[in-house]
CSV table of C-alpha atoms in Angstrom, one decimal:
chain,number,residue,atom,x,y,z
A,1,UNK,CA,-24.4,-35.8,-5.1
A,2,UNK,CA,-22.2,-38.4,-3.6
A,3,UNK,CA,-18.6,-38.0,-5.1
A,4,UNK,CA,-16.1,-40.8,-4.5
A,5,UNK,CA,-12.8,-39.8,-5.2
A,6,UNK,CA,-10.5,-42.9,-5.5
A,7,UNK,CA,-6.5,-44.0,-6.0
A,8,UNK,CA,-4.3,-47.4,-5.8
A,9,UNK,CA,-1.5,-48.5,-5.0
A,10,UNK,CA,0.3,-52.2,-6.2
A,11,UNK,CA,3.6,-51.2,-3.7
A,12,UNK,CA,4.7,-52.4,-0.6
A,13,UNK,CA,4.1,-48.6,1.6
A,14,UNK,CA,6.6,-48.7,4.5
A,15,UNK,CA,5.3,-45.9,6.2
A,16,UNK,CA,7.5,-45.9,9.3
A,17,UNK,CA,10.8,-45.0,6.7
A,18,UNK,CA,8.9,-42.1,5.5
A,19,UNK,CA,8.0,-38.6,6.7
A,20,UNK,CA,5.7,-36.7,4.2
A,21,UNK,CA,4.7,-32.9,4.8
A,22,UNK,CA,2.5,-31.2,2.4
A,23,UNK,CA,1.1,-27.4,2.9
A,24,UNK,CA,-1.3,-26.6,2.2
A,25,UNK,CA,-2.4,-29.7,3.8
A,26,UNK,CA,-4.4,-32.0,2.1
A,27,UNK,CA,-7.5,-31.7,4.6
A,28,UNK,CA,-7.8,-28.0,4.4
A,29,UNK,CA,-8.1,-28.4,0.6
A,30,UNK,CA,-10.5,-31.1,0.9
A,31,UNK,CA,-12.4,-29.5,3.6
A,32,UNK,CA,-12.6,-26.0,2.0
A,33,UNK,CA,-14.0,-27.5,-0.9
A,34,UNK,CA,-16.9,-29.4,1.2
A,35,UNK,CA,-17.5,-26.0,2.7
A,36,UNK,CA,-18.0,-24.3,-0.7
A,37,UNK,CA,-19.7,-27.4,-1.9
A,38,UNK,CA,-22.8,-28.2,0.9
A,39,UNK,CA,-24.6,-30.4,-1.9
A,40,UNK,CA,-21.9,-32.5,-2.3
A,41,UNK,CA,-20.9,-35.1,0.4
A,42,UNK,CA,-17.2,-36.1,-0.4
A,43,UNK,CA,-15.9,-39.6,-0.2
A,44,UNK,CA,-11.8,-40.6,-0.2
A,45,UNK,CA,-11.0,-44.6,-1.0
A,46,UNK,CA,-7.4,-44.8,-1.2
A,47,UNK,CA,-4.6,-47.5,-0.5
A,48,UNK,CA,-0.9,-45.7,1.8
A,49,UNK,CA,0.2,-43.9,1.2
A,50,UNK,CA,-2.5,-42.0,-0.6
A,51,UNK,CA,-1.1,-39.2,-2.9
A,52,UNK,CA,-2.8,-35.8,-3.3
A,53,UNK,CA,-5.5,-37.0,-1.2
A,54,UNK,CA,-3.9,-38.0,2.6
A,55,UNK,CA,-1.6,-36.2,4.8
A,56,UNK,CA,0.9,-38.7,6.3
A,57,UNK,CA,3.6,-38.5,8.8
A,58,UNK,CA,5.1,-41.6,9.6
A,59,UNK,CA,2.7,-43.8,8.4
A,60,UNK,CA,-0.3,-41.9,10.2
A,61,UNK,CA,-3.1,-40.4,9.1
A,62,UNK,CA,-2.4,-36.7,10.6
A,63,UNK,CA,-5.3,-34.9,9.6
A,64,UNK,CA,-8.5,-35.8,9.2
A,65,UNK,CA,-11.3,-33.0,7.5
A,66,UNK,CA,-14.9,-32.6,8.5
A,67,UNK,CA,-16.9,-33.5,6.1
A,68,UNK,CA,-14.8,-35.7,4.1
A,69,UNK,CA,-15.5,-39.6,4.9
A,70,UNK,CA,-11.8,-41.5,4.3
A,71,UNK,CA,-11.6,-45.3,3.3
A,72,UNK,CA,-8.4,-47.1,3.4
A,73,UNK,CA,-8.4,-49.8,1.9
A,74,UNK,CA,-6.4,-53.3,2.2
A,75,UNK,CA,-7.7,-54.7,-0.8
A,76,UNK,CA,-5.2,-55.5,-3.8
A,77,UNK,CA,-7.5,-56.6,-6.8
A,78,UNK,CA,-9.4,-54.6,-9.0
A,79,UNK,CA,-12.8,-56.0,-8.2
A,80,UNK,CA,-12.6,-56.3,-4.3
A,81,UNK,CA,-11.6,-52.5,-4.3
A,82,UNK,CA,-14.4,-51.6,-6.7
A,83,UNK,CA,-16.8,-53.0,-4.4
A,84,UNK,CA,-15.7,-51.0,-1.6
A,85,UNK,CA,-16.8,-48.0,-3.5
A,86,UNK,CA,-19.8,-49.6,-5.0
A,87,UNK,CA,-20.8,-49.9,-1.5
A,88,UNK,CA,-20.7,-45.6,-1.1
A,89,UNK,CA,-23.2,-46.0,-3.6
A,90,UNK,CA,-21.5,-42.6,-5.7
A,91,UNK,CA,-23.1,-41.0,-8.3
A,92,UNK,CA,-19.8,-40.3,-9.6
A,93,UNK,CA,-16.1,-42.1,-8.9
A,94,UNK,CA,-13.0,-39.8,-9.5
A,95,UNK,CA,-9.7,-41.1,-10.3
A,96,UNK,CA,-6.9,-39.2,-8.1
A,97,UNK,CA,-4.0,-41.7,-9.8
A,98,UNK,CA,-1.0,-41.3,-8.5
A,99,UNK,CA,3.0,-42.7,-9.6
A,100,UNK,CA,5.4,-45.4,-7.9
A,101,UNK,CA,8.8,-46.8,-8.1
A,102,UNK,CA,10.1,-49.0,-9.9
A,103,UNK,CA,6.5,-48.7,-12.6
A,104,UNK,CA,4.5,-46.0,-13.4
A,105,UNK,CA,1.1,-48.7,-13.9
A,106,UNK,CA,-1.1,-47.5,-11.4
A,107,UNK,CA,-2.9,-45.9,-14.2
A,108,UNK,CA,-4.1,-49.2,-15.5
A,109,UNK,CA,-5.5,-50.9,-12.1
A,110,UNK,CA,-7.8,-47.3,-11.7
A,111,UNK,CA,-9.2,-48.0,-15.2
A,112,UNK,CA,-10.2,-51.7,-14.5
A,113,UNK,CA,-11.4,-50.2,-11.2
A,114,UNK,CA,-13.4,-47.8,-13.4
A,115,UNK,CA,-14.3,-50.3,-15.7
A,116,UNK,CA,-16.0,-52.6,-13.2
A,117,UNK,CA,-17.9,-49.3,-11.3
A,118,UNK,CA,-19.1,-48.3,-15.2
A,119,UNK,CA,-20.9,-51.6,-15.4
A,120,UNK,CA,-22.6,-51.5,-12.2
A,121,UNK,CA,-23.9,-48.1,-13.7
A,122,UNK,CA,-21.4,-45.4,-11.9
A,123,UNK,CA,-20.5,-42.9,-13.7
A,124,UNK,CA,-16.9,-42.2,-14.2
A,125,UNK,CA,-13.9,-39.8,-14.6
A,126,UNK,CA,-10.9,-42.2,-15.4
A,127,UNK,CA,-8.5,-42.8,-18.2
A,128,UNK,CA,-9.3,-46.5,-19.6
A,129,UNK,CA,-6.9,-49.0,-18.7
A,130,UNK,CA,-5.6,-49.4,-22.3
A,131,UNK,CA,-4.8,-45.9,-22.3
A,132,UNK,CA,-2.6,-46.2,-18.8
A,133,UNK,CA,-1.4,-49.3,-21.0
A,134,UNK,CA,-0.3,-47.7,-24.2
A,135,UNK,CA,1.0,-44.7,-22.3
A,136,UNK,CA,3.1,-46.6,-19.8
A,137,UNK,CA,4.9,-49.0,-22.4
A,138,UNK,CA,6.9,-45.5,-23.9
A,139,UNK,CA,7.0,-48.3,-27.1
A,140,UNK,CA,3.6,-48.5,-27.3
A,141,UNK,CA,3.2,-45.0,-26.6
A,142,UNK,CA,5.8,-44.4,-29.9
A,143,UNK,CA,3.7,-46.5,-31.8
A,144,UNK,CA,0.9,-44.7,-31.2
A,145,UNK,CA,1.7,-41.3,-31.8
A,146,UNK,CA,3.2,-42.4,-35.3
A,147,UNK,CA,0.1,-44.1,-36.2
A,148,UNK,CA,-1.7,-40.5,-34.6
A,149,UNK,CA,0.5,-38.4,-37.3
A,150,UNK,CA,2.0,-36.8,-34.3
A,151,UNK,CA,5.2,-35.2,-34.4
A,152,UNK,CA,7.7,-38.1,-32.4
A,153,UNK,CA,11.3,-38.1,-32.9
A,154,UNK,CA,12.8,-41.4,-34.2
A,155,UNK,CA,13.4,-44.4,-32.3
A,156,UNK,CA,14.2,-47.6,-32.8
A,157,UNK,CA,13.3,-50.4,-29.8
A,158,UNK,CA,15.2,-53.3,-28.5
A,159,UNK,CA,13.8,-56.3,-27.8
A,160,UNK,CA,16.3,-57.0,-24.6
A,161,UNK,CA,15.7,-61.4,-24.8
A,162,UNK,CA,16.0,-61.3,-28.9
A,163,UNK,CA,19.2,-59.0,-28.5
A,164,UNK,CA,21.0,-61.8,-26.6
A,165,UNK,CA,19.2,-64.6,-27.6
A,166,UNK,CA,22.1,-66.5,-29.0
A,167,UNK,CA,23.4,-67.2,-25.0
A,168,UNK,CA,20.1,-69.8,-25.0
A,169,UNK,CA,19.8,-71.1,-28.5
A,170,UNK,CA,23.5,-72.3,-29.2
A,171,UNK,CA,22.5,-73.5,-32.6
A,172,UNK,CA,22.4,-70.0,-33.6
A,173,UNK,CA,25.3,-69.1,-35.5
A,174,UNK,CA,24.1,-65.3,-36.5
A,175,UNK,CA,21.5,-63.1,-33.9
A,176,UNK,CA,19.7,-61.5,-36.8
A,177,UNK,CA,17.8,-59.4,-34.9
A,178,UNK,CA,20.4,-57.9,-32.8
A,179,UNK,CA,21.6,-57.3,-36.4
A,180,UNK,CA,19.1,-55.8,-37.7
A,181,UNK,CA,18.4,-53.4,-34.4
A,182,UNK,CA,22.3,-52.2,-34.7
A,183,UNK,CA,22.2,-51.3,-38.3
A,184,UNK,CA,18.9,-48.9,-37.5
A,185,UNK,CA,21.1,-47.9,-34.4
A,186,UNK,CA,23.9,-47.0,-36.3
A,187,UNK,CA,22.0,-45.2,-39.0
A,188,UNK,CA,20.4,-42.6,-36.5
A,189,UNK,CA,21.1,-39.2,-35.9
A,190,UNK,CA,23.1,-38.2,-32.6
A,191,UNK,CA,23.3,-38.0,-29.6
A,192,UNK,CA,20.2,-40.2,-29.0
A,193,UNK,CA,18.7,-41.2,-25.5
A,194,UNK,CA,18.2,-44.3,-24.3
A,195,UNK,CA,15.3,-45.0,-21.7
A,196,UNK,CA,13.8,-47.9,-20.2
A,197,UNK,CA,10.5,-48.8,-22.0
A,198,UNK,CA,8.2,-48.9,-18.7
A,199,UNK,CA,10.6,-46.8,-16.3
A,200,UNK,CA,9.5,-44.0,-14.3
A,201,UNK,CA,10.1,-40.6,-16.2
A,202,UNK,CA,13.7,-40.1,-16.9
A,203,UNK,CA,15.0,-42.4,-14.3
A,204,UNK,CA,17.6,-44.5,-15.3
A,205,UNK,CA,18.0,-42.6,-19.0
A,206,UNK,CA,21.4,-42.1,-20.5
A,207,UNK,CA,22.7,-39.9,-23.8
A,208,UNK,CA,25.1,-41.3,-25.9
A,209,UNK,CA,26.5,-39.2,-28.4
A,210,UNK,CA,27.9,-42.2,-30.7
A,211,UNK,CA,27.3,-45.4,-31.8
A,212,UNK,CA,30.1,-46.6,-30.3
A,213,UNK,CA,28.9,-45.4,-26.9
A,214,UNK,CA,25.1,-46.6,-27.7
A,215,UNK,CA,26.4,-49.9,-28.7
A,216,UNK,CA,28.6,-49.9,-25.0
A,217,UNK,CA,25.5,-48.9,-23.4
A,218,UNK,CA,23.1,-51.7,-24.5
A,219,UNK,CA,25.5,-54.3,-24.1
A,220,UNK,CA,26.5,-53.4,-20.7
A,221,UNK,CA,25.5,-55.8,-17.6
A,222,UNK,CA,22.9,-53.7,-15.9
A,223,UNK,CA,21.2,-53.0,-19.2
A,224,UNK,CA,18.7,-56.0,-18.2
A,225,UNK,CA,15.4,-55.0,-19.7
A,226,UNK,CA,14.3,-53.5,-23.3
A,227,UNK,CA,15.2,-50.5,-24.1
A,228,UNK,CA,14.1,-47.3,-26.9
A,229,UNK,CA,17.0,-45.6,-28.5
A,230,UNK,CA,15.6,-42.5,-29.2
A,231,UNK,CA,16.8,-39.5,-31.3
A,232,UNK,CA,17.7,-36.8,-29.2
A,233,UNK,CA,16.0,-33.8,-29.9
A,234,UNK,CA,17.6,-30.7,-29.5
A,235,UNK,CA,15.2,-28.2,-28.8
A,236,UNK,CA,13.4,-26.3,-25.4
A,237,UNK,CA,11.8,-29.1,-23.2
A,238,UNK,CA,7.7,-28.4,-21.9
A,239,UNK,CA,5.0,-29.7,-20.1
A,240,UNK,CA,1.3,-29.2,-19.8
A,241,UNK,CA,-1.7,-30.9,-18.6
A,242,UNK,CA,-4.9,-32.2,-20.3
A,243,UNK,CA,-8.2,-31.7,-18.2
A,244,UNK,CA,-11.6,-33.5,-19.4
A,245,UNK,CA,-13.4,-35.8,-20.5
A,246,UNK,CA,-15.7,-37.4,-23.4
A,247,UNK,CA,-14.3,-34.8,-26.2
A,248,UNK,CA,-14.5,-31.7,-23.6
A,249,UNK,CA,-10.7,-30.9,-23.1
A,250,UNK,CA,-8.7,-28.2,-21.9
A,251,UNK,CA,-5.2,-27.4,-22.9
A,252,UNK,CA,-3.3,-25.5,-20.1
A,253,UNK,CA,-0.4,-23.4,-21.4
A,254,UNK,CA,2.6,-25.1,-21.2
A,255,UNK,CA,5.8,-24.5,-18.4
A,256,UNK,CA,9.2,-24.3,-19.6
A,257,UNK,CA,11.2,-27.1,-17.8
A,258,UNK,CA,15.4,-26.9,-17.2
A,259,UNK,CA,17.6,-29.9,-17.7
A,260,UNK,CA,20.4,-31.2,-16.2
A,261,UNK,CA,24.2,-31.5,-17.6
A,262,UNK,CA,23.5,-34.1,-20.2
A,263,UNK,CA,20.3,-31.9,-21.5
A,264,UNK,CA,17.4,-34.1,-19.3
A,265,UNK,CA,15.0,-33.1,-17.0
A,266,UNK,CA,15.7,-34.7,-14.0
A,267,UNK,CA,12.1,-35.1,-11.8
A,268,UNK,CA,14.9,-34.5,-8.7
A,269,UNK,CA,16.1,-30.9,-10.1
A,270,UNK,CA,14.3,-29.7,-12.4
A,271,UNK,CA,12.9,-26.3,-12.8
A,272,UNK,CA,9.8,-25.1,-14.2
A,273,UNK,CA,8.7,-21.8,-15.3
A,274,UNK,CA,5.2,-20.8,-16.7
A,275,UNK,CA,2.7,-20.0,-17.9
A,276,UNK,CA,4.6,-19.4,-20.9
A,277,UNK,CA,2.0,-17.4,-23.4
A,278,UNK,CA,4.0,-16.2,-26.0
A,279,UNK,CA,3.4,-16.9,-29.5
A,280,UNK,CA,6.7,-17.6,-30.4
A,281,UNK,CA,6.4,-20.8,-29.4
A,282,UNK,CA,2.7,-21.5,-31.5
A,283,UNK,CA,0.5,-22.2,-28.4
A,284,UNK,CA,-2.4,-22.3,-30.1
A,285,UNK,CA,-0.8,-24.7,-32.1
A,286,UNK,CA,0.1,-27.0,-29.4
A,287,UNK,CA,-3.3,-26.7,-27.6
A,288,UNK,CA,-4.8,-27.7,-30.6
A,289,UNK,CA,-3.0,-30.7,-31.3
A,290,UNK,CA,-3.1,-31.7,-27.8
A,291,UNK,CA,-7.0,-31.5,-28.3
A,292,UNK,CA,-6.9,-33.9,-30.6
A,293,UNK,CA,-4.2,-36.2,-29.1
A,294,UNK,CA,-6.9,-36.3,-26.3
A,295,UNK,CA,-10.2,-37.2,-28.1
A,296,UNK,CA,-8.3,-39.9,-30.5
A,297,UNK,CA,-6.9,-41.2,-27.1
A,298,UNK,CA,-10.1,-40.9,-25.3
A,299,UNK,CA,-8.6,-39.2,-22.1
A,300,UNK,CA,-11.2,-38.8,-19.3
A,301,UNK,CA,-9.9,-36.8,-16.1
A,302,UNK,CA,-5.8,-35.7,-15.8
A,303,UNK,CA,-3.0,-36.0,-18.5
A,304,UNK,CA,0.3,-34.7,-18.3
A,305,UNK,CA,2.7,-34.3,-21.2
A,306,UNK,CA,6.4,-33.7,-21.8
A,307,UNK,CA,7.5,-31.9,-24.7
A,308,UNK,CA,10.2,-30.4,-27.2
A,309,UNK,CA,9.8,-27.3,-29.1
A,310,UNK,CA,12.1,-27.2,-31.7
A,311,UNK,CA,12.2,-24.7,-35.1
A,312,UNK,CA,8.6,-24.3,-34.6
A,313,UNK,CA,7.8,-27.7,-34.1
A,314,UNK,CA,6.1,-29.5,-31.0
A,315,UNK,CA,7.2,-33.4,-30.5
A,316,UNK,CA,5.8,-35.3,-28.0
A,317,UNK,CA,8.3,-37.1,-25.8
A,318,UNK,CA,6.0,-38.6,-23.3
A,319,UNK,CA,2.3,-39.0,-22.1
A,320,UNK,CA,1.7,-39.5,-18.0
A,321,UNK,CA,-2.1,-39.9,-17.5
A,322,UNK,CA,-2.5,-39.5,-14.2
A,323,UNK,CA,-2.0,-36.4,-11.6
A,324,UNK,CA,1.2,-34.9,-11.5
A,325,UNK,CA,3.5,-32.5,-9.7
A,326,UNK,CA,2.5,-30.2,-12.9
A,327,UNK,CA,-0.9,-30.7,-11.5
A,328,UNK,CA,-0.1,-29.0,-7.9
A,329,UNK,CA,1.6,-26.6,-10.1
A,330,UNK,CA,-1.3,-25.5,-11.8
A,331,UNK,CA,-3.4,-25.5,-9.6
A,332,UNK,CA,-1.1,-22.9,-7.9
A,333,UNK,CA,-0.6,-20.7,-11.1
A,334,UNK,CA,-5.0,-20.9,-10.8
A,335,UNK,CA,-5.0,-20.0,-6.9
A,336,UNK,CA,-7.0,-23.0,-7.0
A,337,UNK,CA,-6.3,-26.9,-5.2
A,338,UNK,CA,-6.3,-30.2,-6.7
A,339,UNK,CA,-9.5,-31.2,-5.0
A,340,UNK,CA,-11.5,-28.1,-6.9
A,341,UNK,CA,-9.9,-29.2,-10.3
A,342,UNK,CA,-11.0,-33.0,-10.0
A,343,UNK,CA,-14.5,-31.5,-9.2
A,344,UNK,CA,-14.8,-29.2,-11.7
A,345,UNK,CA,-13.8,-32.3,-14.2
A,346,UNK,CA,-16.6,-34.5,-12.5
A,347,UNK,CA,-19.2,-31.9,-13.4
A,348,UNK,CA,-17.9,-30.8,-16.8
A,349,UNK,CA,-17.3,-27.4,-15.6
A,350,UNK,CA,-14.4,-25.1,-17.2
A,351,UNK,CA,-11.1,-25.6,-15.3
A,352,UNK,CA,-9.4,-21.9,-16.5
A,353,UNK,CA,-12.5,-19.9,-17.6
A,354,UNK,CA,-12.0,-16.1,-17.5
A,355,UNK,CA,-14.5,-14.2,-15.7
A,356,UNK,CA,-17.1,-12.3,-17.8
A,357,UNK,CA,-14.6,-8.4,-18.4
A,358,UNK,CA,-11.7,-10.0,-16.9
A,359,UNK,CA,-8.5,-8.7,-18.4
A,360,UNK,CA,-5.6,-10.9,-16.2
A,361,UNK,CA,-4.5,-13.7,-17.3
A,362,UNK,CA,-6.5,-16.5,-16.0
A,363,UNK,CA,-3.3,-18.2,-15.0
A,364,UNK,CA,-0.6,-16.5,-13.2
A,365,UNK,CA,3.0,-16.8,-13.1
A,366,UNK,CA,4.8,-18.8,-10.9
A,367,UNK,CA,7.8,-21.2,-10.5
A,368,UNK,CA,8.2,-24.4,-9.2
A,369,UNK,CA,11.5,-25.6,-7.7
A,370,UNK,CA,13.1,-28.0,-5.9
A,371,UNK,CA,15.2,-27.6,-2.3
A,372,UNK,CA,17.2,-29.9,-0.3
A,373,UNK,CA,15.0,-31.6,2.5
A,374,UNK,CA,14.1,-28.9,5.3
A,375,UNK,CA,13.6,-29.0,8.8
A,376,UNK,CA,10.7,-28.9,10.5
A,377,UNK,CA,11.1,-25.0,10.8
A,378,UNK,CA,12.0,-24.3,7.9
A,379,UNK,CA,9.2,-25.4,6.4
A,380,UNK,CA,6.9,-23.8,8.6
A,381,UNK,CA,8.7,-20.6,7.9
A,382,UNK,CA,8.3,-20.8,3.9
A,383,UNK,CA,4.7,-22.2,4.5
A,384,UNK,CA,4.2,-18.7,6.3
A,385,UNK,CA,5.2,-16.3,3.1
A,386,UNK,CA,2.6,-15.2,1.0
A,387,UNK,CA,4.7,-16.2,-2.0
A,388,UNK,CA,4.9,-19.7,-1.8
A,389,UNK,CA,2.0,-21.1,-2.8
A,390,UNK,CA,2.4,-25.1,-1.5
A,391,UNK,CA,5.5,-27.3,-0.3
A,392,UNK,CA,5.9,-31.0,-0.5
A,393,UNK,CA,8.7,-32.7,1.2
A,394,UNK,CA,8.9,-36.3,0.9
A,395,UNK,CA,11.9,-38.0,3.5
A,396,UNK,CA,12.9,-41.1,2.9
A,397,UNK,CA,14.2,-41.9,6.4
A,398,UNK,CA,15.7,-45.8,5.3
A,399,UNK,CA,17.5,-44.0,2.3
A,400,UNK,CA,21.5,-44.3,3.0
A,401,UNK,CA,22.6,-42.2,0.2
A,402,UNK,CA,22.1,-38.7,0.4
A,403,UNK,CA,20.6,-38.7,-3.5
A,404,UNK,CA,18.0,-40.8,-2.6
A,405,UNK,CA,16.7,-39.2,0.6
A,406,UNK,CA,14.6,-37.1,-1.1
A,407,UNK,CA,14.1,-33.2,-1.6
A,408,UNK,CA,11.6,-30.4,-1.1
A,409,UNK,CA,9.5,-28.6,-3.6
A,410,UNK,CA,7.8,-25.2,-3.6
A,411,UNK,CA,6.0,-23.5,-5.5
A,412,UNK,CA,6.4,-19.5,-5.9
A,413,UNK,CA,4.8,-16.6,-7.3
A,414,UNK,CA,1.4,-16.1,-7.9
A,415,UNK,CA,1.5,-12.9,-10.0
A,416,UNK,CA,1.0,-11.1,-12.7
A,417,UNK,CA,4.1,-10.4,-14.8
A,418,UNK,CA,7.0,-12.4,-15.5
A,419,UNK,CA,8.9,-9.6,-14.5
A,420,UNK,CA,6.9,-9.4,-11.1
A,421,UNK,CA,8.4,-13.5,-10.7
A,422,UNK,CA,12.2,-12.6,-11.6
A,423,UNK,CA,11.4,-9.9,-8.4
A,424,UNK,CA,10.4,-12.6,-6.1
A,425,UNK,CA,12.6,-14.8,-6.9
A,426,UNK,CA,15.3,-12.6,-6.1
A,427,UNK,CA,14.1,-11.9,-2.7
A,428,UNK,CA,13.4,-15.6,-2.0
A,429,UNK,CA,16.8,-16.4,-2.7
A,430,UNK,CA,18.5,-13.4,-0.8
A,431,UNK,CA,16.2,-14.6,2.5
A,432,UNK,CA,16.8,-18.0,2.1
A,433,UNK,CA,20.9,-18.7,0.8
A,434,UNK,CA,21.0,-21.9,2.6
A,435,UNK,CA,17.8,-23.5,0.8
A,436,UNK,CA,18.2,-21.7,-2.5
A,437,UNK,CA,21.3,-22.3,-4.5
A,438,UNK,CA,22.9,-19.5,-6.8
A,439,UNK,CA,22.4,-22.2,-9.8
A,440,UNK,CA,19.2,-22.0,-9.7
A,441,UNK,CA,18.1,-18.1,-9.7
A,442,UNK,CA,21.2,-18.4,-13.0
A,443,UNK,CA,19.0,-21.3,-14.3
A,444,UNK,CA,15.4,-19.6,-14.2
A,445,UNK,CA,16.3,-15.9,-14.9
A,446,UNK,CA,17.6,-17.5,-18.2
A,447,UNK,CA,14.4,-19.2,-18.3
A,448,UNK,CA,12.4,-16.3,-17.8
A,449,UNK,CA,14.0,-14.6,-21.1
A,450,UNK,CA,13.4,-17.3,-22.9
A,451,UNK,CA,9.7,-17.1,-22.0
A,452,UNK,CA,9.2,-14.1,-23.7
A,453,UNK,CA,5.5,-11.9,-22.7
């Protein structure tokens, strides 16, 4: 069959202030899957700079991969970009959705992409556009978790126009609403976080541990948008994907994430450790809820989820439906790519089956960290140990602040045992001292004991 694998993008791509290495690289994945897949022909339609499908080096398309047919497209509407894949004629249209600064939306331009190919009679693997909508607004996402009975911790939203609308209507003597938002504010439990309702995972997210400070917060300058005061919960912070689609889902054990000094996980820093199997932390449980979170949702193809765990309880603290750098991770942990999960989806086949008498765990242990950007050496000298199992380094050349110019991440391991990753780990930091900081072996050994077998 003819399998169109698809991604947009509504951002401005400035290629020439970028320089993005992946390894593996995207066309050997892409071609080893056409190789093991004859019947298939393989089509990419993507806009720059083409995440998870392209390899990119200054706004050039560096590798190419025989039998893969690659479409990049100009087109910025919905409908125009459809028809560039109705004109493949697929039997089947993939989403590959990928995130941008400063709004994570892309999700909802792939589902009325999907939308349009479902009516001209194309079967497709995307999450519907009101389901990229409820999960992007993290208020509508709140809302409908509640209304789901899923466990959410408490928040209260601020409407940012109604909290200052007494500086345009100056026959107002009393803002009620900013009344009424303060005495819920005041009333919650703290600290409690306070996020931007459609930002970017935890970008721009600050903790106040009093009202006095959350008050200080919201009615600083910068605070220019609405905002969610959420409670902050106190527990162990997770993630996991969703795979499927039309009530066939899989659950993949969750990774233990780190977080930073004011107890966040920060996308730039982060640590994550998995798969984490014991039952300690009810598993079962969580895949099972998850399950259901997906067929009342009606996912179709790749959702990841952030989580607490917390006195034996799972909240959900966000929903990102679209492919993630959790997704490259388990694809790793499954010595598997990201092109052989999106086909196995597309055909309905199991992503983390067993083998018939198998005892090993069907995913293995591995760890995914960041590193300051590396030279073209360096990478090539990581990309050679067996160990690391794919790097992605994203420079942003234009960046002037050394923050912002971006990082390396690998990810490590590939075995068995927990106790066979704390091993590696130690080696790859005793090789490499001037990538690897001493936080960070400190910061997953500790995670590896909370892990448990």
């Amino acid at each position: 069959m003819t399998v169109v694998v698809y991604s947009t993008n509504s951002n401005v791509y400035k290629g020439a202030d970028f320089d993005i290495e992946t390894f593996p690289l995207h066309a050997q994945q892409w071609q080893k899957l056409a190789q093991s897949h004859p019947e298939h022909q393989f089509i990419i339609v993507t806009q720059m700079p083409g995440m998870f499908l392209l390899d990119l080096m200054q706004n050039d398309i560096a590798h190419t991969a025989d039998g893969i047919t690659y479409i990049v497209c100009e087109e910025s509407d919905a409908e125009s970009f459809a028809q560039r894949i109705i004109s493949c004629k697929p039997d089947i249209a993939v989403a590959a959705t990928f995130w941008v600064t400063p709004y994570d939306w892309l999700g909802i331009q792939d589902g009325m992409i999907a939308a349009i190919l479902a009516r001209h009679g194309i079967k497709t693997i995307c999450h519907p556009a009101s389901v990229s909508l409820t999960c992007f607004d993290k208020f509508r996402t709140h809302q409908e978790l509640k209304k789901m009975g899923m466990t959410v911790a408490d928040a209260v939203y601020v409407h940012h126009e109604l909290y200052w609308c007494e500086r345009s209507k100056r026959e107002l003597k009393t803002n009620v609403y900013k009344n009424y938002v303060l005495h819920q504010i005041q009333n919650m439990n703290y600290p409690v976080v306070i996020k931007d309702t459609v930002g970017l995972s935890s970008y721009g997210m600050e903790v106040a541990v009093s009202y006095k400070q959350a008050v200080h917060y919201l009615n600083l300058g910068r605070t220019n948008s609405d905002r969610l005061v959420e409670e902050y919960i106190d527990g162990i912070p997770f993630g996991t994907e969703i795979y499927g689609t039309n009530g066939m889902y899989e659950v993949m054990p969750p990774f233990m994430f780190s977080v930073n000094r004011y107890g966040i996980t920060s996308p730039k820093q982060s640590v994550k450790i998995g798969p984490v199997l014991s039952e300690r932390y009810c598993v079962h449980a969580l895949q099972n809820m998850l399950k259901e979170l997906a067929c009342k949702m009606g996912f179709s193809g790749v959702a990841q989820v952030d989580l607490i765990f917390k006195d034996g309880t799972w909240y959900i603290i966000e929903i990102n439906p679209r492919l993630s750098g959790m997704t490259e991770t388990y694809a790793a942990a499954l010595g598997r790519s990201v092109p052989s999960l999106l086909l196995d989806i597309a055909c309905g086949h199991p992503i983390a089956k067993a083998p018939p008498g198998s005892l090993n765990h069907v995913l293995n242990y591995v760890c995914n960290i960041k590193l300051p950007l590396l030279s073209k050496e360096q990478m090539n000298s990581l990309h050679a140990e067996h160990s690391v199992l794919y790097l992605h380094q994203m420079h942003n050349l234009a960046a002037k602040q050394e923050r912002e110019k971006g990082y390396c991440e690998a990810v490590i391991g590939g075995v068995q045992s927990m106790q066979h990753l704390s091993t590696l780990i130690d080696s790859f930091a005793s090789r490499y001292p001037d990538m690897v900081e001493p936080e960070f072996v400190h910061t997953a050994k500790d995670m590896m004991a909370q892990c448990g077998a």
